[in-house]
Tab-separated table of C-alpha atoms in Angstrom:
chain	number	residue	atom	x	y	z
N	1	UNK	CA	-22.868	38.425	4.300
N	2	UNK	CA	-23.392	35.800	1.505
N	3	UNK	CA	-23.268	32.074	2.622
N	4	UNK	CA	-22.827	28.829	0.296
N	5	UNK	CA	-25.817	26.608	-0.062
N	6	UNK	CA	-25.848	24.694	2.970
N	7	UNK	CA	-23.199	26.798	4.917
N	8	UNK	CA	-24.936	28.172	8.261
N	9	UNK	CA	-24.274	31.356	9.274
N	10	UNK	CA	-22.270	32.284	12.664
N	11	UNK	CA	-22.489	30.137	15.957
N	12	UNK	CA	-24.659	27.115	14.258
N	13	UNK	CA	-21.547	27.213	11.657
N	14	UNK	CA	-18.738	27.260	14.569
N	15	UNK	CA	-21.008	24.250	16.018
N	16	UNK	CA	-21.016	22.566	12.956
N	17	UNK	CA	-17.230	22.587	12.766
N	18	UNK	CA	-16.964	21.335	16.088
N	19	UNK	CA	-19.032	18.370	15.806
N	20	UNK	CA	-17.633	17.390	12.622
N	21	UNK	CA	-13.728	17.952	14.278
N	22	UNK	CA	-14.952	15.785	16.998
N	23	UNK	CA	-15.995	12.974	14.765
N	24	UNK	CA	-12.698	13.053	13.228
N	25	UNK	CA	-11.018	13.224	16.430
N	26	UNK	CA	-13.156	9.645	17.340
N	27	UNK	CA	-12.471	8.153	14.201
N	28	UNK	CA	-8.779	8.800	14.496
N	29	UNK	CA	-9.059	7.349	17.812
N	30	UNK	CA	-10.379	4.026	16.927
N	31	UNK	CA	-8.494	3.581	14.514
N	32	UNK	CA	-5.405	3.588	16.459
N	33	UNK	CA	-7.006	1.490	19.240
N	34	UNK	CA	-8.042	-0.969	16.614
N	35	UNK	CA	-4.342	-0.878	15.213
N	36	UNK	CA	-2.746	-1.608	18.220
N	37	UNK	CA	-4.957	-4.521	18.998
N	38	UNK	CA	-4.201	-6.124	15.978
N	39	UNK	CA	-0.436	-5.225	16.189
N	40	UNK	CA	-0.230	-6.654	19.597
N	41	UNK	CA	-2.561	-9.783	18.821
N	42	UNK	CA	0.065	-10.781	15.543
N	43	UNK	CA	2.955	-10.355	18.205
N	44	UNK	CA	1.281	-12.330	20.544
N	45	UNK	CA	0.438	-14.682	17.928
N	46	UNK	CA	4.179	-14.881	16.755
N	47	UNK	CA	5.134	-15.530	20.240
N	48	UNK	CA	2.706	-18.537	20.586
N	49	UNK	CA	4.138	-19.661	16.786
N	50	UNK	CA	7.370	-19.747	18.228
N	51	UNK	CA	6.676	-21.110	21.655
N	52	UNK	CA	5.001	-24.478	20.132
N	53	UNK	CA	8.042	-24.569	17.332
N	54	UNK	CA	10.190	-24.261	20.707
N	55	UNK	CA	8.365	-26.976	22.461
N	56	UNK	CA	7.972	-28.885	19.534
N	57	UNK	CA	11.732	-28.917	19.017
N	58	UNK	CA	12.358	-29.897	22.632
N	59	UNK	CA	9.960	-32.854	21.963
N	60	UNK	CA	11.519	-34.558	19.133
N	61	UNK	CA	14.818	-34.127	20.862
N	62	UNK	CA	13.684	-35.201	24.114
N	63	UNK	CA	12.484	-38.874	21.720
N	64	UNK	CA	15.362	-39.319	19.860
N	65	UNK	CA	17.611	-39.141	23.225
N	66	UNK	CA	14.502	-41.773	24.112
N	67	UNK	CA	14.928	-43.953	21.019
N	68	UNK	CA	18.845	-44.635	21.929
């Protein structure tokens, strides 16, 4: 059996293929996990945006029925 430079033979092969799927499989993972905390902190954020526009809105109302 002929091999490539650097290409283990048999089990050490099969256990380098494994290791290496693994790291992908982590990778992938944080990834996502570090997606969905930024997706969900910019929603969060957005909610905050418009709570204070909200409450901002309510204020300048709430004065001008004040100012009368």
């Amino acid at each position: 059996m002929v091999f490539a430079p650097g290409e283990k033979p048999g089990p050490e092969q099969d256990e380098v293929k494994l290791q290496n799927a693994s790291k992908q499989i982590v990778q992938t993972a944080i990834l996502q996990a570090v997606q969905q905390v930024s997706r969900e902190n910019q929603q969060k954020e957005k909610r905050m945006n418009s709570s204070m526009s909200l409450q901002l809105e309510r204020g300048k109302l709430t004065k001008k029925h004040e100012k009368k």
